[in-house]
Amino acid sequence: MFEVRWHGRGGQGAVTAAELSVYAAIEEGKYAQAFPSFGPERRGAPVVAFSRFSDKPILIRSDIYNPDMIIVLDPTLFKNVNVMEGLKANGIAVVNTSKPAEDIIKRYNFPGNIKLGVVNATRIAMDILRMPIVNTAMLGSFVKATGIVKLETIINVVKRRFRGAAGEKNAEAVRRAYNETVFVGGDG
C-alpha cells in the first residue's frame, strides 16, 4: 500500500486533488481511497487530505499518520504545520515553491533520505488558469514522483472533472507540472 498526505489551504483544491488521484487509480484497476480531514476550516485555513493506493482491497479507514509521500500545495504551511510529521524514511515530498530544492532542504531541514520534488505550481496555475489554484498542477508532480497512475489517465480524469476549456487548461497544468518538477535526494 502507498499512502499520501496532501497539505494545502482551504480553496486550493487539496481534497479534489486527492480524489482525482484516486479516481485515476481506480480507472487503472487499482484499489484506492481518498478522504479529507476537516475541522472548522474556512478558505485559507490549513487543510489535510489523504489518499491510499493498493493492488489489494484497502481495509484501513483511518487518517494517515506515516505517509509514504507528502504533497505541500502551499509552502507557507511549513511555518505553522508540521507537514513532515510521520513521513517514512526514504519517503517522497513534493513542494509547490519558486525556490530551488537545495534551498528547501536547508530551510526546512529535510533529511537526506527523503526524495524531494519541487515545482512552481503557483506560477503554472497563474500562467494557465489565471488563478492560484494549484491542485491539478500538483497532480502532475504526483504522477512524476510515483508512477502510481499513468499521466494520460490523470489527464483524462481531470478533463472529465473540469469540462470544456477548463478541462483543457487544467490538463495543460498537469502536463506542465509533470515536465517541470525537479527531484533531488532519496533515489532521485
Coordinates of C-alpha atoms in Angstrom, one line a residue:
M1 CA 0.0 0.0 0.0
F2 CA 1.2 3.5 -0.8
E3 CA -0.2 6.4 1.4
V4 CA -0.2 10.1 0.5
R5 CA -0.9 13.1 2.8
W6 CA -1.9 16.3 0.9
H7 CA -1.3 19.6 2.8
G8 CA -3.0 22.8 1.5
R9 CA -5.2 25.6 2.4
G10 CA -8.9 25.9 2.0
G11 CA -9.7 26.8 -1.6
Q12 CA -6.5 25.4 -3.1
G13 CA -8.1 22.1 -4.0
A14 CA -6.1 19.6 -1.9
V15 CA -9.2 17.5 -1.3
T16 CA -10.1 17.5 -5.0
A17 CA -6.6 16.5 -5.9
A18 CA -6.6 13.6 -3.5
E19 CA -10.0 12.5 -5.0
L20 CA -8.8 12.8 -8.6
S21 CA -5.6 10.8 -7.9
V22 CA -7.8 8.0 -6.6
Y23 CA -10.3 8.1 -9.5
A24 CA -7.3 7.6 -11.9
A25 CA -6.0 4.7 -9.9
I26 CA -9.4 3.0 -9.8
E27 CA -9.7 3.6 -13.6
E28 CA -6.5 1.6 -13.9
G29 CA -7.8 -1.3 -11.9
K30 CA -6.2 -0.4 -8.6
Y31 CA -7.8 -0.2 -5.2
A32 CA -7.8 3.4 -3.8
Q33 CA -9.5 5.7 -1.3
A34 CA -9.4 9.4 -0.6
F35 CA -10.8 11.4 2.2
P36 CA -10.3 14.8 3.9
S37 CA -9.6 15.8 7.5
F38 CA -11.9 18.7 8.3
G39 CA -12.3 20.9 11.3
P40 CA -14.0 24.3 11.3
E41 CA -11.7 25.4 8.4
R42 CA -12.5 28.2 6.1
R43 CA -10.9 29.4 2.9
G44 CA -7.2 29.9 3.6
A45 CA -7.1 27.7 6.7
P46 CA -4.8 24.6 6.6
V47 CA -6.5 21.5 5.2
V48 CA -5.3 17.9 5.1
A49 CA -6.5 15.3 2.6
F50 CA -5.4 11.7 2.3
S51 CA -5.2 9.0 -0.4
R52 CA -4.2 5.4 -0.4
F53 CA -3.3 3.1 -3.3
S54 CA -3.0 -0.7 -3.4
D55 CA -3.2 -3.7 -5.6
K56 CA -5.3 -5.4 -2.9
P57 CA -8.5 -4.2 -1.2
I58 CA -7.9 -1.5 1.4
L59 CA -9.4 -2.3 4.8
I60 CA -8.0 0.6 6.7
R61 CA -10.3 3.6 7.3
S62 CA -8.2 6.0 9.3
D63 CA -6.2 9.1 8.8
I64 CA -2.7 8.6 7.5
Y65 CA 0.0 9.2 10.2
N66 CA 3.0 7.7 8.5
P67 CA 2.7 8.6 4.8
D68 CA 5.0 7.3 2.1
M69 CA 4.6 10.8 0.5
I70 CA 3.6 14.3 1.4
I71 CA 2.4 16.9 -1.1
V72 CA 2.5 20.5 0.0
L73 CA 0.4 22.9 -2.0
D74 CA 1.4 26.0 0.0
P75 CA 5.0 26.3 1.3
T76 CA 3.9 28.8 4.0
L77 CA 2.3 25.8 5.8
F78 CA 5.9 24.8 6.9
K79 CA 5.7 27.8 9.3
N80 CA 2.7 26.6 11.4
V81 CA 2.1 22.9 10.4
N82 CA 4.5 20.0 10.8
V83 CA 3.9 18.7 7.3
M84 CA 6.9 16.3 7.6
E85 CA 5.4 14.6 10.7
G86 CA 5.5 10.9 10.3
L87 CA 6.9 10.8 6.8
K88 CA 8.5 7.5 6.3
A89 CA 12.3 7.1 5.9
N90 CA 13.0 7.1 2.2
G91 CA 9.7 8.9 1.7
I92 CA 8.8 11.4 -1.0
A93 CA 7.9 15.1 -0.5
V94 CA 6.7 17.3 -3.3
V95 CA 6.5 21.1 -2.6
N96 CA 5.0 23.9 -4.5
T97 CA 7.7 26.5 -4.4
S98 CA 9.6 29.0 -6.5
K99 CA 12.8 28.1 -4.6
P100 CA 15.3 25.5 -5.7
A101 CA 15.2 22.2 -3.9
E102 CA 18.5 22.9 -2.2
D103 CA 17.0 26.0 -0.5
I104 CA 14.0 24.0 0.7
I105 CA 16.3 21.2 2.1
K106 CA 18.3 23.8 4.1
R107 CA 15.4 26.0 5.2
Y108 CA 13.2 23.1 6.5
N109 CA 16.0 20.7 7.4
F110 CA 14.9 17.9 5.1
P111 CA 16.6 14.5 5.9
G112 CA 18.9 13.3 3.2
N113 CA 16.9 10.1 2.7
I114 CA 13.9 11.9 1.5
K115 CA 13.3 12.3 -2.2
L116 CA 12.3 16.0 -2.6
G117 CA 10.5 17.3 -5.6
V118 CA 9.9 21.0 -6.3
V119 CA 7.7 22.7 -8.8
N120 CA 6.4 26.2 -9.1
A121 CA 2.8 25.2 -9.3
T122 CA 1.6 28.7 -8.4
R123 CA 3.3 30.1 -11.5
I124 CA 1.9 27.3 -13.6
A125 CA -1.6 27.9 -12.3
M126 CA -1.3 31.6 -12.8
D127 CA 0.1 31.3 -16.3
I128 CA -2.6 28.8 -17.5
L129 CA -5.6 29.2 -15.2
R130 CA -5.1 32.9 -14.2
M131 CA -5.7 31.9 -10.6
P132 CA -3.6 30.4 -7.8
I133 CA -5.4 27.1 -7.6
V134 CA -2.6 24.6 -7.8
N135 CA -4.2 21.2 -7.3
T136 CA -4.2 20.0 -10.9
A137 CA -0.6 21.1 -11.3
M138 CA 0.4 19.2 -8.2
L139 CA -1.3 16.1 -9.7
G140 CA 1.3 16.2 -12.5
S141 CA 4.1 16.2 -9.8
F142 CA 2.4 13.3 -8.0
V143 CA 2.4 11.2 -11.2
K144 CA 6.0 12.0 -11.9
A145 CA 7.1 11.2 -8.4
T146 CA 5.2 7.9 -8.0
G147 CA 4.2 6.4 -11.4
I148 CA 1.2 5.0 -9.5
V149 CA -1.0 6.1 -12.4
K150 CA -0.2 7.0 -16.0
L151 CA 0.0 10.7 -17.0
E152 CA -2.7 10.2 -19.6
T153 CA -5.1 8.6 -17.1
I154 CA -4.8 11.5 -14.7
I155 CA -5.3 13.9 -17.6
N156 CA -8.4 12.1 -18.7
V157 CA -9.8 12.2 -15.2
V158 CA -9.1 15.9 -14.9
K159 CA -10.8 16.6 -18.3
R160 CA -13.9 14.8 -17.1
R161 CA -14.0 16.7 -13.8
F162 CA -13.4 20.1 -15.4
R163 CA -15.3 20.1 -18.7
G164 CA -14.6 22.1 -21.8
A165 CA -12.0 24.9 -21.8
A166 CA -11.5 24.5 -18.0
G167 CA -10.7 20.8 -18.5
E168 CA -8.1 21.6 -21.3
K169 CA -6.4 24.3 -19.2
N170 CA -6.3 22.0 -16.1
A171 CA -4.9 19.2 -18.2
E172 CA -2.2 21.6 -19.5
A173 CA -1.3 22.4 -15.9
V174 CA -1.0 18.7 -15.1
R175 CA 1.4 18.2 -18.1
R176 CA 3.4 21.3 -17.4
A177 CA 4.0 20.4 -13.7
Y178 CA 4.9 16.9 -14.7
N179 CA 7.5 18.2 -17.0
E180 CA 8.8 20.9 -14.6
T181 CA 9.0 19.0 -11.4
V182 CA 12.7 18.5 -10.3
F183 CA 13.8 15.9 -7.8
V184 CA 16.8 15.7 -5.5
G185 CA 17.9 13.3 -2.7
G186 CA 16.5 9.9 -2.0
D187 CA 16.7 7.7 -5.1
G188 CA 16.1 10.6 -7.4

